[in-house]
Amino acid sequence: MTKKLLLLSFSIFIYSIVISQNSNVGFRVKYLEGINVIPTGVTGFENENIVGNSASGFEIGIVKQSEAKKDWEKLFGSPRLSLCFSKISFSENKIFGDVFTLIPGFETDILKLKNNFLTTKFGMGASYNTEVYNKESNRINRNASNFNFAFQIEISWQKKIKPNLLFSIDFGFLHCSNGSFKIPNDGLNIAFVKAGINYYLKSYQINTTKISLKSEKSNWYYQTFLAYGFKEQGLTGPHKYSTITYNHQLLKPINKILDAGIILDLFYDATPYIRRFLPANLNEISETEKNHAAIGFGSELKIGNFSLPLHIMHYFFNLNTINKEKMYTRFGAKYMLNNNIFISATFKGTITNTSIIQSDFMEWGVGIKL
């Protein structure tokens, strides 16, 4: 573990040298306090002492403020790109251990005053958990993988102390799970507060320029992608299988940074049938029972060549193979390779009756925009 941390620290150091050649680069150090919110009614161990465990740790990172030369940078008001490493330790360390995260993030100011401002942050990356589920010795920890995906959102109040020194207090949420590659996969869900400083090599500029979000384009457009997923599900026993998604979208620009419209999904996926009927093996599921379709609403927040899709969907085909939870969500990241071709990595999760998102799978796709 020590060698891995040294290698990670060295990588962050090299990365900071590289990006410091352009724009305004800063460094941050923050202290973190949080609590692990464990899903209730999911673990199956009602007699165990399962409670939220307090957590503490630190975050170090590098951040680059744009010079607002590109159109999308002007729209977001000199946004910042960050790369942050954190270590979080739990009070019940033998159960949950330590969590190490490495998360690239996108940050933008939403309320700007003279020396104070509010910032939002969205990040997706990876985590490493030192303690995982073990049927004999660690049943309470419901995470089977050391390596996991990490998703983080924050809102931050920041104050300028000096032209290049900022103090900040952040409130946020961190989710770590493996996308159902391995079970159990209830995930770690950490609500936290952080406090610390951000030191920039140059004076930090608060961009108050007003930019019109009105889009010059108003026509509907079509895009589609084909995605592959792989998951493990265990009810009467572990089932490992592949999924295929064929997605269709009819979208319309709402403004320069947001598109929205109608989404249609076609699936080849055994997940709904397994959850409802608990088959002993995959051979009990016919090919027809693996086919599903859903329709719903979707949006895309555009950040240059990147975008953040969000879909809310409802099944309408083959409903006899689906449990009473017929709605799901999809979110993740998309990157345009050119004007027409894109790649995506998205998470699909069923919305349960208790308003919990139950992990379905991660899907990796390639698509065309027309």
mmCIF file of C-alpha atoms in Angstrom:
data_model
loop_
_atom_site.group_PDB
_atom_site.id
_atom_site.type_symbol
_atom_site.label_atom_id
_atom_site.label_comp_id
_atom_site.label_asym_id
_atom_site.label_seq_id
_atom_site.Cartn_x
_atom_site.Cartn_y
_atom_site.Cartn_z
ATOM 1 C CA MET A 1 0.000 0.000 0.000
ATOM 2 C CA THR A 2 2.876 2.404 0.798
ATOM 3 C CA LYS A 3 4.382 1.924 -2.659
ATOM 4 C CA LYS A 4 0.990 2.585 -4.271
ATOM 5 C CA LEU A 5 0.552 5.799 -2.296
ATOM 6 C CA LEU A 6 4.045 6.981 -3.243
ATOM 7 C CA LEU A 7 3.342 6.228 -6.905
ATOM 8 C CA LEU A 8 0.025 8.074 -6.700
ATOM 9 C CA SER A 9 1.642 11.089 -5.034
ATOM 10 C CA PHE A 10 4.353 11.146 -7.690
ATOM 11 C CA SER A 11 1.730 10.976 -10.457
ATOM 12 C CA ILE A 12 -0.187 13.927 -8.960
ATOM 13 C CA PHE A 13 3.080 15.883 -8.696
ATOM 14 C CA ILE A 14 3.936 15.242 -12.361
ATOM 15 C CA TYR A 15 0.374 16.125 -13.405
ATOM 16 C CA SER A 16 0.592 19.407 -11.499
ATOM 17 C CA ILE A 17 3.803 20.343 -13.339
ATOM 18 C CA VAL A 18 2.198 19.592 -16.689
ATOM 19 C CA ILE A 19 -0.986 21.623 -16.205
ATOM 20 C CA SER A 20 0.851 24.488 -14.516
ATOM 21 C CA GLN A 21 2.222 25.443 -17.921
ATOM 22 C CA ASN A 22 -1.213 26.868 -18.767
ATOM 23 C CA SER A 23 -3.757 29.103 -16.998
ATOM 24 C CA ASN A 24 -3.946 29.526 -13.251
ATOM 25 C CA VAL A 25 -3.087 26.447 -11.209
ATOM 26 C CA GLY A 26 -3.838 25.986 -7.533
ATOM 27 C CA PHE A 27 -3.282 23.467 -4.774
ATOM 28 C CA ARG A 28 -5.682 22.501 -2.008
ATOM 29 C CA VAL A 29 -5.574 20.832 1.392
ATOM 30 C CA LYS A 30 -8.779 20.042 3.285
ATOM 31 C CA TYR A 31 -9.909 18.185 6.402
ATOM 32 C CA LEU A 32 -13.025 15.991 6.176
ATOM 33 C CA GLU A 33 -15.661 14.769 8.634
ATOM 34 C CA GLY A 34 -18.555 12.570 7.519
ATOM 35 C CA ILE A 35 -20.887 9.675 8.156
ATOM 36 C CA ASN A 36 -21.483 6.487 6.208
ATOM 37 C CA VAL A 37 -25.180 6.247 5.343
ATOM 38 C CA ILE A 38 -25.873 2.503 5.054
ATOM 39 C CA PRO A 39 -28.917 1.459 2.955
ATOM 40 C CA THR A 40 -31.649 0.107 5.226
ATOM 41 C CA GLY A 41 -33.768 -2.884 4.301
ATOM 42 C CA VAL A 42 -31.118 -4.072 1.850
ATOM 43 C CA THR A 43 -28.453 -5.782 3.931
ATOM 44 C CA GLY A 44 -30.607 -8.611 5.233
ATOM 45 C CA PHE A 45 -28.930 -8.532 8.655
ATOM 46 C CA GLU A 46 -31.619 -6.842 10.746
ATOM 47 C CA ASN A 47 -30.272 -8.342 13.979
ATOM 48 C CA GLU A 48 -26.769 -7.016 13.441
ATOM 49 C CA ASN A 49 -25.653 -3.691 14.908
ATOM 50 C CA ILE A 50 -25.778 -1.854 11.580
ATOM 51 C CA VAL A 51 -25.566 1.896 12.090
ATOM 52 C CA GLY A 52 -23.989 4.799 10.247
ATOM 53 C CA ASN A 53 -20.310 5.051 11.101
ATOM 54 C CA SER A 54 -18.525 8.347 11.473
ATOM 55 C CA ALA A 55 -15.618 9.006 9.149
ATOM 56 C CA SER A 56 -12.727 11.444 9.030
ATOM 57 C CA GLY A 57 -9.912 12.107 6.630
ATOM 58 C CA PHE A 58 -8.193 14.580 4.359
ATOM 59 C CA GLU A 59 -8.102 15.695 0.746
ATOM 60 C CA ILE A 60 -5.219 17.069 -1.313
ATOM 61 C CA GLY A 61 -5.485 18.145 -4.896
ATOM 62 C CA ILE A 62 -4.580 20.353 -7.788
ATOM 63 C CA VAL A 63 -6.968 22.624 -9.622
ATOM 64 C CA LYS A 64 -6.727 24.586 -12.876
ATOM 65 C CA GLN A 65 -8.813 27.714 -13.478
ATOM 66 C CA SER A 66 -9.595 28.363 -17.140
ATOM 67 C CA GLU A 67 -8.930 31.714 -18.784
ATOM 68 C CA ALA A 68 -12.418 31.705 -20.358
ATOM 69 C CA LYS A 69 -11.118 31.775 -23.924
ATOM 70 C CA LYS A 70 -13.401 29.040 -25.285
ATOM 71 C CA ASP A 71 -17.135 29.522 -25.677
ATOM 72 C CA TRP A 72 -18.091 26.809 -23.168
ATOM 73 C CA GLU A 73 -15.649 28.245 -20.602
ATOM 74 C CA LYS A 74 -17.268 31.677 -20.938
ATOM 75 C CA LEU A 75 -20.692 30.135 -20.413
ATOM 76 C CA PHE A 76 -19.598 28.552 -17.124
ATOM 77 C CA GLY A 77 -17.660 31.650 -15.989
ATOM 78 C CA SER A 78 -14.006 30.542 -15.793
ATOM 79 C CA PRO A 79 -14.708 27.014 -14.502
ATOM 80 C CA ARG A 80 -12.065 24.871 -12.849
ATOM 81 C CA LEU A 81 -10.851 21.349 -13.509
ATOM 82 C CA SER A 82 -9.511 19.487 -10.477
ATOM 83 C CA LEU A 83 -7.818 16.234 -9.581
ATOM 84 C CA CYS A 84 -8.164 15.313 -5.902
ATOM 85 C CA PHE A 85 -6.873 12.465 -3.769
ATOM 86 C CA SER A 86 -8.507 11.674 -0.436
ATOM 87 C CA LYS A 87 -8.158 9.223 2.415
ATOM 88 C CA ILE A 88 -11.194 8.497 4.599
ATOM 89 C CA SER A 89 -11.092 6.319 7.719
ATOM 90 C CA PHE A 90 -14.145 4.950 9.554
ATOM 91 C CA SER A 91 -14.685 4.668 13.280
ATOM 92 C CA GLU A 92 -15.446 0.950 12.794
ATOM 93 C CA ASN A 93 -12.168 0.482 10.959
ATOM 94 C CA LYS A 94 -12.110 -3.315 11.150
ATOM 95 C CA ILE A 95 -15.446 -3.408 9.309
ATOM 96 C CA PHE A 96 -15.184 -0.596 6.754
ATOM 97 C CA GLY A 97 -11.447 0.093 6.779
ATOM 98 C CA ASP A 98 -9.996 3.019 4.854
ATOM 99 C CA VAL A 99 -11.185 4.414 1.545
ATOM 100 C CA PHE A 100 -8.780 6.043 -0.899
ATOM 101 C CA THR A 101 -10.235 8.023 -3.794
ATOM 102 C CA LEU A 102 -8.826 9.688 -6.910
ATOM 103 C CA ILE A 103 -11.492 11.848 -8.568
ATOM 104 C CA PRO A 104 -11.263 14.320 -11.463
ATOM 105 C CA GLY A 105 -13.821 17.084 -11.004
ATOM 106 C CA PHE A 106 -15.540 19.980 -12.746
ATOM 107 C CA GLU A 107 -16.201 23.096 -10.641
ATOM 108 C CA THR A 108 -18.093 26.277 -11.436
ATOM 109 C CA ASP A 109 -19.213 29.349 -9.464
ATOM 110 C CA ILE A 110 -22.976 29.808 -9.186
ATOM 111 C CA LEU A 111 -23.172 32.875 -6.895
ATOM 112 C CA LYS A 112 -20.475 35.540 -7.029
ATOM 113 C CA LEU A 113 -19.907 38.450 -4.668
ATOM 114 C CA LYS A 114 -16.845 40.618 -4.141
ATOM 115 C CA ASN A 115 -14.785 38.218 -2.035
ATOM 116 C CA ASN A 116 -17.277 35.405 -1.419
ATOM 117 C CA PHE A 117 -18.848 32.922 -3.789
ATOM 118 C CA LEU A 118 -20.713 29.623 -3.959
ATOM 119 C CA THR A 119 -19.329 26.778 -6.072
ATOM 120 C CA THR A 120 -20.711 23.460 -7.278
ATOM 121 C CA LYS A 121 -18.549 20.444 -8.045
ATOM 122 C CA PHE A 122 -19.226 17.201 -9.899
ATOM 123 C CA GLY A 123 -16.672 14.394 -10.082
ATOM 124 C CA MET A 124 -16.346 10.782 -11.245
ATOM 125 C CA GLY A 125 -13.321 8.603 -10.552
ATOM 126 C CA ALA A 126 -12.121 5.551 -8.654
ATOM 127 C CA SER A 127 -11.790 4.351 -5.075
ATOM 128 C CA TYR A 128 -9.918 1.635 -3.190
ATOM 129 C CA ASN A 129 -11.466 0.098 -0.055
ATOM 130 C CA THR A 130 -9.112 -1.738 2.303
ATOM 131 C CA GLU A 131 -11.908 -3.845 3.892
ATOM 132 C CA VAL A 132 -14.558 -5.766 1.934
ATOM 133 C CA TYR A 133 -17.379 -8.234 2.507
ATOM 134 C CA ASN A 134 -16.489 -11.659 3.869
ATOM 135 C CA LYS A 135 -19.227 -14.207 4.589
ATOM 136 C CA GLU A 136 -17.423 -15.538 7.659
ATOM 137 C CA SER A 137 -15.606 -12.550 9.157
ATOM 138 C CA ASN A 138 -17.135 -9.340 7.788
ATOM 139 C CA ARG A 139 -20.814 -9.784 6.933
ATOM 140 C CA ILE A 140 -21.809 -6.217 7.832
ATOM 141 C CA ASN A 141 -19.620 -4.679 5.150
ATOM 142 C CA ARG A 142 -21.778 -5.157 2.041
ATOM 143 C CA ASN A 143 -19.115 -4.277 -0.539
ATOM 144 C CA ALA A 144 -17.365 -7.130 -2.309
ATOM 145 C CA SER A 145 -14.710 -5.228 -4.284
ATOM 146 C CA ASN A 146 -11.551 -3.431 -3.218
ATOM 147 C CA PHE A 147 -11.556 -1.326 -6.399
ATOM 148 C CA ASN A 148 -14.729 0.647 -7.113
ATOM 149 C CA PHE A 149 -16.171 3.523 -9.080
ATOM 150 C CA ALA A 150 -16.539 6.808 -7.197
ATOM 151 C CA PHE A 151 -19.118 9.561 -7.757
ATOM 152 C CA GLN A 152 -19.028 12.858 -5.858
ATOM 153 C CA ILE A 153 -21.111 16.048 -5.722
ATOM 154 C CA GLU A 154 -20.436 19.144 -3.600
ATOM 155 C CA ILE A 155 -21.524 22.685 -2.893
ATOM 156 C CA SER A 156 -18.864 24.966 -1.468
ATOM 157 C CA TRP A 157 -18.707 28.411 0.124
ATOM 158 C CA GLN A 158 -15.370 30.076 -0.585
ATOM 159 C CA LYS A 159 -13.850 33.318 0.674
ATOM 160 C CA LYS A 160 -10.850 35.202 -0.610
ATOM 161 C CA ILE A 161 -8.328 35.796 2.173
ATOM 162 C CA LYS A 162 -5.649 37.059 -0.198
ATOM 163 C CA PRO A 163 -5.704 37.477 -3.997
ATOM 164 C CA ASN A 164 -4.397 33.932 -4.443
ATOM 165 C CA LEU A 165 -5.492 32.302 -1.152
ATOM 166 C CA LEU A 166 -9.044 31.057 -0.530
ATOM 167 C CA PHE A 167 -10.698 29.452 2.479
ATOM 168 C CA SER A 168 -13.577 27.057 1.789
ATOM 169 C CA ILE A 169 -16.228 25.003 3.554
ATOM 170 C CA ASP A 170 -17.731 22.191 1.444
ATOM 171 C CA PHE A 171 -20.837 20.050 1.898
ATOM 172 C CA GLY A 172 -21.117 16.947 -0.259
ATOM 173 C CA PHE A 173 -21.884 13.323 -0.909
ATOM 174 C CA LEU A 174 -19.582 10.493 -2.031
ATOM 175 C CA HIS A 175 -20.790 7.168 -3.434
ATOM 176 C CA CYS A 176 -18.457 4.211 -4.045
ATOM 177 C CA SER A 177 -19.603 0.942 -5.631
ATOM 178 C CA ASN A 178 -18.467 -1.522 -8.285
ATOM 179 C CA GLY A 179 -21.388 -1.175 -10.698
ATOM 180 C CA SER A 180 -22.590 -4.708 -9.843
ATOM 181 C CA PHE A 181 -19.529 -6.396 -11.327
ATOM 182 C CA LYS A 182 -19.356 -8.361 -8.079
ATOM 183 C CA ILE A 183 -21.849 -8.921 -5.266
ATOM 184 C CA PRO A 184 -22.747 -7.790 -2.673
ATOM 185 C CA ASN A 185 -22.684 -4.209 -3.908
ATOM 186 C CA ASP A 186 -24.696 -2.014 -1.537
ATOM 187 C CA GLY A 187 -21.980 0.642 -1.803
ATOM 188 C CA LEU A 188 -20.535 3.204 0.542
ATOM 189 C CA ASN A 189 -22.549 6.410 0.789
ATOM 190 C CA ILE A 190 -20.752 9.133 2.703
ATOM 191 C CA ALA A 191 -22.264 12.519 3.545
ATOM 192 C CA PHE A 192 -19.460 14.883 4.520
ATOM 193 C CA VAL A 193 -18.309 18.376 5.346
ATOM 194 C CA LYS A 194 -14.815 19.620 4.479
ATOM 195 C CA ALA A 195 -12.827 22.723 5.383
ATOM 196 C CA GLY A 196 -9.520 23.896 4.030
ATOM 197 C CA ILE A 197 -7.552 26.252 1.808
ATOM 198 C CA ASN A 198 -6.919 26.677 -1.900
ATOM 199 C CA TYR A 199 -3.647 28.344 -2.914
ATOM 200 C CA TYR A 200 -3.290 29.603 -6.503
ATOM 201 C CA LEU A 201 -0.048 30.512 -8.270
ATOM 202 C CA LYS A 202 -1.750 33.612 -9.661
ATOM 203 C CA SER A 203 -4.522 35.819 -8.336
ATOM 204 C CA TYR A 204 -7.851 33.994 -8.411
ATOM 205 C CA GLN A 205 -10.259 35.737 -10.769
ATOM 206 C CA ILE A 206 -13.982 35.804 -9.988
ATOM 207 C CA ASN A 207 -15.622 36.098 -13.397
ATOM 208 C CA THR A 208 -18.804 38.188 -13.201
ATOM 209 C CA THR A 209 -19.287 38.584 -16.960
ATOM 210 C CA LYS A 210 -22.884 37.992 -18.040
ATOM 211 C CA ILE A 211 -23.114 35.579 -20.981
ATOM 212 C CA SER A 212 -26.369 34.836 -22.802
ATOM 213 C CA LEU A 213 -27.353 31.169 -22.609
ATOM 214 C CA LYS A 214 -29.842 31.495 -25.458
ATOM 215 C CA SER A 215 -29.082 28.917 -28.127
ATOM 216 C CA GLU A 216 -28.853 29.784 -31.800
ATOM 217 C CA LYS A 217 -30.036 26.251 -32.584
ATOM 218 C CA SER A 218 -33.591 25.099 -31.926
ATOM 219 C CA ASN A 219 -34.027 22.055 -34.188
ATOM 220 C CA TRP A 220 -34.575 18.576 -32.817
ATOM 221 C CA TYR A 221 -31.780 16.073 -33.482
ATOM 222 C CA TYR A 222 -31.372 12.316 -33.169
ATOM 223 C CA GLN A 223 -28.605 10.297 -31.550
ATOM 224 C CA THR A 224 -28.235 6.627 -30.689
ATOM 225 C CA PHE A 225 -25.740 4.380 -28.921
ATOM 226 C CA LEU A 226 -25.069 0.689 -28.433
ATOM 227 C CA ALA A 227 -23.716 -0.264 -25.007
ATOM 228 C CA TYR A 228 -22.383 -3.357 -23.264
ATOM 229 C CA GLY A 229 -22.512 -4.188 -19.580
ATOM 230 C CA PHE A 230 -21.439 -7.077 -17.375
ATOM 231 C CA LYS A 231 -22.768 -7.869 -13.921
ATOM 232 C CA GLU A 232 -23.108 -10.397 -11.168
ATOM 233 C CA GLN A 233 -26.376 -10.867 -9.326
ATOM 234 C CA GLY A 234 -26.962 -13.171 -6.418
ATOM 235 C CA LEU A 235 -30.296 -14.103 -4.963
ATOM 236 C CA THR A 236 -30.440 -17.903 -4.932
ATOM 237 C CA GLY A 237 -26.816 -17.887 -6.062
ATOM 238 C CA PRO A 238 -24.377 -15.706 -8.014
ATOM 239 C CA HIS A 239 -25.318 -15.201 -11.660
ATOM 240 C CA LYS A 240 -22.782 -13.630 -14.014
ATOM 241 C CA TYR A 241 -24.059 -12.424 -17.358
ATOM 242 C CA SER A 242 -23.805 -9.725 -20.027
ATOM 243 C CA THR A 243 -26.278 -6.988 -20.955
ATOM 244 C CA ILE A 244 -26.795 -5.054 -24.183
ATOM 245 C CA THR A 245 -28.514 -1.662 -24.489
ATOM 246 C CA TYR A 246 -29.724 -0.080 -27.730
ATOM 247 C CA ASN A 247 -30.626 3.525 -26.904
ATOM 248 C CA HIS A 248 -32.466 6.097 -29.049
ATOM 249 C CA GLN A 249 -32.741 9.819 -28.258
ATOM 250 C CA LEU A 250 -34.675 12.693 -29.814
ATOM 251 C CA LEU A 251 -33.332 15.879 -28.241
ATOM 252 C CA LYS A 252 -33.804 19.624 -28.590
ATOM 253 C CA PRO A 253 -31.438 22.402 -27.393
ATOM 254 C CA ILE A 254 -32.986 24.243 -24.449
ATOM 255 C CA ASN A 255 -30.044 26.664 -24.292
ATOM 256 C CA LYS A 256 -26.304 26.594 -25.005
ATOM 257 C CA ILE A 257 -25.488 24.140 -22.223
ATOM 258 C CA LEU A 258 -28.628 21.980 -21.892
ATOM 259 C CA ASP A 259 -30.446 19.659 -24.306
ATOM 260 C CA ALA A 260 -33.558 17.660 -23.403
ATOM 261 C CA GLY A 261 -36.048 15.320 -25.020
ATOM 262 C CA ILE A 262 -37.517 11.815 -25.369
ATOM 263 C CA ILE A 263 -35.549 8.604 -24.755
ATOM 264 C CA LEU A 264 -36.253 5.026 -25.886
ATOM 265 C CA ASP A 265 -34.323 2.027 -24.510
ATOM 266 C CA LEU A 266 -34.211 -1.523 -25.872
ATOM 267 C CA PHE A 267 -32.541 -4.093 -23.601
ATOM 268 C CA TYR A 268 -31.168 -7.606 -23.689
ATOM 269 C CA ASP A 269 -30.919 -8.097 -19.934
ATOM 270 C CA ALA A 270 -31.781 -10.895 -17.494
ATOM 271 C CA THR A 271 -31.740 -8.612 -14.417
ATOM 272 C CA PRO A 272 -35.519 -7.951 -14.094
ATOM 273 C CA TYR A 273 -36.410 -11.649 -14.437
ATOM 274 C CA ILE A 274 -33.809 -12.742 -11.883
ATOM 275 C CA ARG A 275 -35.030 -10.202 -9.330
ATOM 276 C CA ARG A 276 -38.624 -11.289 -9.692
ATOM 277 C CA PHE A 277 -38.439 -15.085 -10.024
ATOM 278 C CA LEU A 278 -35.121 -16.006 -8.332
ATOM 279 C CA PRO A 279 -34.134 -18.738 -10.820
ATOM 280 C CA ALA A 280 -31.657 -21.367 -9.734
ATOM 281 C CA ASN A 281 -29.643 -20.905 -12.927
ATOM 282 C CA LEU A 282 -29.598 -18.783 -16.085
ATOM 283 C CA ASN A 283 -30.838 -21.659 -18.248
ATOM 284 C CA GLU A 284 -34.312 -21.165 -16.781
ATOM 285 C CA ILE A 285 -34.583 -17.779 -18.528
ATOM 286 C CA SER A 286 -35.675 -17.816 -22.169
ATOM 287 C CA GLU A 287 -34.273 -15.361 -24.703
ATOM 288 C CA THR A 288 -37.660 -13.644 -24.958
ATOM 289 C CA GLU A 289 -37.751 -13.041 -21.196
ATOM 290 C CA LYS A 290 -34.461 -11.116 -21.446
ATOM 291 C CA ASN A 291 -35.911 -8.520 -23.846
ATOM 292 C CA HIS A 292 -37.280 -5.258 -22.426
ATOM 293 C CA ALA A 293 -38.136 -1.754 -23.585
ATOM 294 C CA ALA A 294 -38.621 1.553 -21.784
ATOM 295 C CA ILE A 295 -39.500 5.137 -22.617
ATOM 296 C CA GLY A 296 -38.858 8.339 -20.713
ATOM 297 C CA PHE A 297 -37.301 11.775 -20.412
ATOM 298 C CA GLY A 298 -33.642 12.703 -20.779
ATOM 299 C CA SER A 299 -31.325 15.686 -20.585
ATOM 300 C CA GLU A 300 -27.670 16.470 -21.288
ATOM 301 C CA LEU A 301 -25.592 19.131 -19.560
ATOM 302 C CA LYS A 302 -22.876 20.081 -22.072
ATOM 303 C CA ILE A 303 -19.357 20.968 -20.899
ATOM 304 C CA GLY A 304 -17.275 21.426 -24.050
ATOM 305 C CA ASN A 305 -16.781 18.019 -25.681
ATOM 306 C CA PHE A 306 -18.056 16.349 -22.502
ATOM 307 C CA SER A 307 -21.664 16.085 -21.421
ATOM 308 C CA LEU A 308 -23.494 14.661 -18.419
ATOM 309 C CA PRO A 309 -26.604 12.683 -19.444
ATOM 310 C CA LEU A 310 -29.503 12.056 -17.063
ATOM 311 C CA HIS A 311 -32.454 9.798 -18.003
ATOM 312 C CA ILE A 312 -35.622 8.902 -16.047
ATOM 313 C CA MET A 313 -37.256 5.865 -17.651
ATOM 314 C CA HIS A 314 -40.282 3.534 -17.310
ATOM 315 C CA TYR A 315 -40.541 -0.027 -18.685
ATOM 316 C CA PHE A 316 -43.449 -0.737 -21.030
ATOM 317 C CA PHE A 317 -42.608 -4.085 -22.690
ATOM 318 C CA ASN A 318 -42.490 -7.597 -21.189
ATOM 319 C CA LEU A 319 -43.851 -6.288 -17.886
ATOM 320 C CA ASN A 320 -44.720 -9.806 -16.684
ATOM 321 C CA THR A 321 -40.986 -10.409 -16.124
ATOM 322 C CA ILE A 322 -40.429 -7.207 -14.128
ATOM 323 C CA ASN A 323 -40.907 -6.579 -10.404
ATOM 324 C CA LYS A 324 -43.221 -3.834 -9.144
ATOM 325 C CA GLU A 325 -40.361 -1.309 -9.504
ATOM 326 C CA LYS A 326 -40.721 -0.299 -13.164
ATOM 327 C CA MET A 327 -38.734 2.944 -13.177
ATOM 328 C CA TYR A 328 -34.985 3.434 -13.437
ATOM 329 C CA THR A 329 -32.431 6.177 -13.945
ATOM 330 C CA ARG A 330 -29.273 6.489 -16.011
ATOM 331 C CA PHE A 331 -26.468 8.985 -15.476
ATOM 332 C CA GLY A 332 -22.793 9.222 -16.294
ATOM 333 C CA ALA A 333 -20.492 10.883 -18.822
ATOM 334 C CA LYS A 334 -20.298 11.212 -22.589
ATOM 335 C CA TYR A 335 -17.433 12.450 -24.776
ATOM 336 C CA MET A 336 -17.674 13.620 -28.391
ATOM 337 C CA LEU A 337 -14.738 12.242 -30.410
ATOM 338 C CA ASN A 338 -15.790 14.484 -33.305
ATOM 339 C CA ASN A 339 -19.003 16.171 -34.479
ATOM 340 C CA ASN A 340 -20.813 12.849 -34.920
ATOM 341 C CA ILE A 341 -19.148 10.016 -32.964
ATOM 342 C CA PHE A 342 -19.184 9.727 -29.171
ATOM 343 C CA ILE A 343 -18.334 7.276 -26.395
ATOM 344 C CA SER A 344 -20.100 6.996 -23.039
ATOM 345 C CA ALA A 345 -19.894 5.400 -19.611
ATOM 346 C CA THR A 346 -23.171 5.399 -17.693
ATOM 347 C CA PHE A 347 -24.717 3.837 -14.600
ATOM 348 C CA LYS A 348 -28.214 2.318 -14.717
ATOM 349 C CA GLY A 349 -30.129 1.869 -11.476
ATOM 350 C CA THR A 350 -33.679 0.802 -10.600
ATOM 351 C CA ILE A 351 -35.706 3.298 -8.538
ATOM 352 C CA THR A 352 -37.228 1.263 -5.701
ATOM 353 C CA ASN A 353 -40.387 1.942 -3.690
ATOM 354 C CA THR A 354 -38.250 3.255 -0.839
ATOM 355 C CA SER A 355 -36.686 5.880 -3.156
ATOM 356 C CA ILE A 356 -33.365 4.029 -3.151
ATOM 357 C CA ILE A 357 -31.492 3.516 -6.419
ATOM 358 C CA GLN A 358 -30.679 -0.193 -6.719
ATOM 359 C CA SER A 359 -27.593 -0.816 -8.832
ATOM 360 C CA ASP A 360 -28.287 -2.551 -12.163
ATOM 361 C CA PHE A 361 -25.031 -2.222 -14.108
ATOM 362 C CA MET A 362 -22.435 0.038 -15.685
ATOM 363 C CA GLU A 363 -22.699 0.243 -19.457
ATOM 364 C CA TRP A 364 -19.978 1.253 -21.910
ATOM 365 C CA GLY A 365 -21.211 2.568 -25.233
ATOM 366 C CA VAL A 366 -20.345 4.052 -28.596
ATOM 367 C CA GLY A 367 -22.831 6.150 -30.544
ATOM 368 C CA ILE A 368 -23.681 8.464 -33.429
ATOM 369 C CA LYS A 369 -25.181 11.959 -33.365
ATOM 370 C CA LEU A 370 -27.097 12.970 -36.525
#
